[in-house]
Short mmCIF file of C-alpha atoms in Angstrom, two decimals:
data_model
loop_
_atom_site.label_atom_id
_atom_site.label_comp_id
_atom_site.label_asym_id
_atom_site.label_seq_id
_atom_site.Cartn_x
_atom_site.Cartn_y
_atom_site.Cartn_z
CA VAL J 13 -28.10 6.57 -22.41
CA PHE J 14 -27.56 4.88 -25.79
CA GLY J 15 -28.00 1.29 -24.60
CA GLU J 16 -25.21 1.43 -22.03
CA VAL J 17 -25.75 0.03 -18.55
CA TYR J 18 -23.92 1.45 -15.52
CA PHE J 19 -23.94 -0.02 -12.02
CA ALA J 20 -22.02 0.26 -8.77
CA SER J 21 -19.51 -2.50 -8.11
CA ASP J 22 -17.34 -3.62 -5.24
CA LEU J 23 -15.03 -5.39 -7.68
CA GLY J 24 -11.77 -4.01 -8.93
CA GLY J 25 -8.61 -5.09 -10.59
CA VAL J 26 -5.63 -4.26 -12.68
CA PHE J 27 -5.54 -4.63 -16.43
CA CYS J 28 -2.31 -4.36 -18.41
CA PHE J 29 -2.13 -3.76 -22.15
CA ARG J 30 0.70 -4.26 -24.58
CA LYS J 31 2.41 -1.00 -25.48
CA LYS J 32 2.95 -2.10 -29.07
CA ASP J 33 -0.66 -2.73 -30.09
CA GLY J 34 -2.90 -1.96 -27.10
CA GLU J 35 -4.08 -5.54 -26.81
CA PRO J 36 -4.80 -6.98 -23.32
CA ASP J 37 -1.78 -8.71 -21.83
CA VAL J 38 -2.40 -9.48 -18.15
CA ALA J 39 -5.49 -9.06 -15.98
CA TYR J 40 -6.01 -9.46 -12.24
CA ASN J 41 -9.54 -9.33 -10.84
CA HIS J 42 -9.64 -8.16 -7.24
CA ALA J 43 -12.44 -8.40 -4.68
CA GLY J 44 -12.39 -4.66 -3.92
CA PRO J 45 -11.96 -1.37 -5.79
CA VAL J 46 -8.31 -0.54 -6.48
CA ALA J 47 -7.98 3.23 -6.10
CA ALA J 48 -4.31 3.81 -5.34
CA LYS J 49 -1.37 3.91 -7.73
CA PRO J 50 0.14 0.43 -8.28
CA LEU J 51 3.80 -0.12 -7.46
CA LEU J 52 6.21 -2.12 -9.61
CA VAL J 53 8.41 -4.44 -7.52
CA ASP J 54 10.74 -6.64 -9.56
CA GLN J 55 8.42 -8.09 -12.23
CA ASP J 56 5.24 -7.82 -10.11
CA LEU J 57 2.70 -5.18 -9.13
CA VAL J 58 1.83 -4.30 -5.55
CA ILE J 59 -1.66 -2.84 -5.27
CA SER J 60 -3.90 -1.63 -2.46
CA ASP J 61 -7.67 -1.41 -2.41
CA LEU J 62 -10.21 0.90 -0.77
CA LYS J 63 -10.50 -1.41 2.24
CA GLY J 64 -6.75 -1.39 2.96
CA LYS J 65 -5.85 -4.78 1.52
CA VAL J 66 -2.32 -4.79 0.04
CA CYS J 67 -1.56 -7.47 -2.57
CA ARG J 68 1.31 -8.53 -4.78
CA VAL J 69 0.31 -9.71 -8.26
CA SER J 70 2.46 -11.42 -10.90
CA LEU J 71 2.75 -9.51 -14.16
CA LYS J 72 3.60 -12.79 -15.90
CA ASP J 73 0.26 -14.50 -15.35
CA GLY J 74 -1.96 -12.15 -13.32
CA GLN J 75 -1.98 -14.48 -10.31
CA ARG J 76 -2.02 -13.17 -6.76
CA ILE J 77 1.22 -13.93 -4.93
CA TRP J 78 0.07 -12.67 -1.52
CA CYS J 79 -2.46 -10.34 0.13
CA ARG J 80 -2.32 -8.62 3.52
CA ASP J 81 -5.42 -7.13 5.14
CA THR J 82 -4.56 -4.04 7.21
CA GLY J 83 -8.02 -3.86 8.77
CA GLU J 84 -8.99 -0.48 7.32
CA GLY J 85 -12.53 -1.28 6.33
CA LYS J 86 -13.16 1.70 4.05
CA LEU J 87 -11.66 4.66 2.20
CA ALA J 88 -8.04 3.57 2.22
CA LEU J 89 -6.57 5.78 -0.50
CA ALA J 90 -2.82 5.58 0.13
CA ASN J 91 -0.56 3.51 -2.06
CA PRO J 92 2.27 1.32 -0.79
CA ILE J 93 5.86 2.34 -1.50
CA LEU J 94 9.12 0.42 -1.54
CA ASP J 95 12.14 1.43 0.50
CA PRO J 96 14.85 -0.32 -1.54
CA GLY J 97 17.56 0.47 1.00
CA ALA J 98 15.68 -1.23 3.83
CA GLY J 99 14.11 -3.83 1.54
CA VAL J 100 10.60 -3.23 2.89
CA LEU J 101 7.20 -2.06 1.69
CA LEU J 102 5.52 0.78 3.58
CA TYR J 103 1.76 1.20 3.76
CA PRO J 104 0.15 3.97 5.85
CA SER J 105 -3.30 3.03 7.08
CA GLN J 106 -5.91 5.43 8.31
CA LYS J 107 -6.59 3.86 11.67
CA ASN J 108 -3.89 1.25 12.27
CA GLY J 109 -0.70 3.21 11.69
CA LEU J 110 2.19 2.50 9.33
CA PHE J 111 2.64 -1.09 8.18
CA VAL J 112 6.14 -2.34 7.32
CA LEU J 113 5.77 -5.37 5.05
CA ASN J 114 8.11 -7.96 3.60
CA PRO J 115 7.77 -7.46 -0.17
CA SER J 116 8.37 -11.17 -0.89
CA ASN J 117 5.58 -12.66 1.19
CA GLY J 118 3.54 -9.79 2.69
CA GLU J 119 4.53 -10.62 6.26
CA VAL J 120 3.99 -7.72 8.66
CA LEU J 121 7.49 -6.98 9.91
CA ALA J 122 6.38 -4.08 12.09
CA LYS J 123 3.51 -1.73 12.69
CA TRP J 124 4.06 1.78 13.99
CA LYS J 125 1.38 3.99 15.46
CA ALA J 126 1.91 7.16 17.47
CA GLU J 127 0.64 6.15 20.88
CA GLY J 128 1.45 7.84 24.14
CA GLU J 129 2.63 10.95 22.30
CA LYS J 130 1.25 14.48 22.52
CA GLN J 131 -0.12 14.08 19.00
CA PRO J 132 -1.82 10.67 18.49
CA TRP J 133 -2.01 9.05 15.06
CA SER J 134 -4.49 10.63 12.74
CA ARG J 135 -5.63 9.27 9.41
CA ALA J 136 -3.13 9.17 6.56
CA PHE J 137 -4.01 9.28 2.87
CA ALA J 138 -0.48 9.68 1.50
CA PRO J 139 2.50 7.33 1.57
CA PRO J 140 5.63 8.15 3.55
CA THR J 141 8.48 10.04 1.93
CA LEU J 142 11.88 8.36 1.85
CA VAL J 143 14.67 10.54 3.27
CA PRO J 144 18.26 9.72 4.29
CA GLY J 145 18.09 7.82 7.55
CA GLY J 146 14.36 7.14 7.58
CA TRP J 147 10.87 8.02 6.47
CA ILE J 148 8.71 11.11 6.87
CA VAL J 149 5.07 10.39 7.71
CA VAL J 150 2.45 13.14 7.66
CA ASP J 151 -1.07 12.57 8.93
CA MET J 152 -4.32 14.39 8.14
CA LYS J 153 -3.84 16.82 11.03
CA GLY J 154 -0.52 17.91 9.57
CA VAL J 155 1.62 16.22 12.21
CA MET J 156 4.95 15.30 10.62
CA ARG J 157 7.17 12.60 12.05
CA LYS J 158 10.49 11.15 10.98
CA LEU J 159 10.79 7.42 11.54
CA ARG J 160 13.89 5.27 11.48
CA TRP J 161 13.70 1.55 10.65
CA SER J 162 15.75 -1.06 12.47
CA ALA J 163 15.76 -4.42 10.67
CA GLU J 164 17.48 -6.06 13.64
CA THR J 165 14.72 -5.23 16.09
CA ARG J 166 11.97 -5.00 13.46
CA ASN J 167 11.02 -1.66 14.86
CA ALA J 168 10.13 1.70 13.40
CA ALA J 169 10.89 4.33 16.01
CA ALA J 170 10.01 8.00 15.92
CA LEU J 171 12.98 10.31 15.96
CA ARG J 172 12.76 13.20 18.37
#
């Protein structure tokens, strides 16, 4: 093993390096493993961890701006995405549906979960796809739904 020590860790983070010389620039240490692709929003990163916590981190100083716990608990692999037209972040959870978040402060603007439908919500590991007039959400059972966001009512409704 050549003197190297390996161990399991529940810690994670994001480390940014200067393009010019590869030197460390900004670091953010997070309490859980960060497995999903980070998202650039303005001059900040939005990350999500394996337990479904979504956080916004400043790229200027590596400080956390906000964090929102979606209550996943484990194996949350999806990354958040930004819908610039609606001005919201979207995060699909495995068990709690689709979260619609305010990108500035992490406030939950809405939460959508297929309830009372023929096909209930199943786990989701992929973010929604932005399409004209809404979002396409696909769950692990292959059920595809188109959702439309209403900022006035803070509601994401399934289109039929």
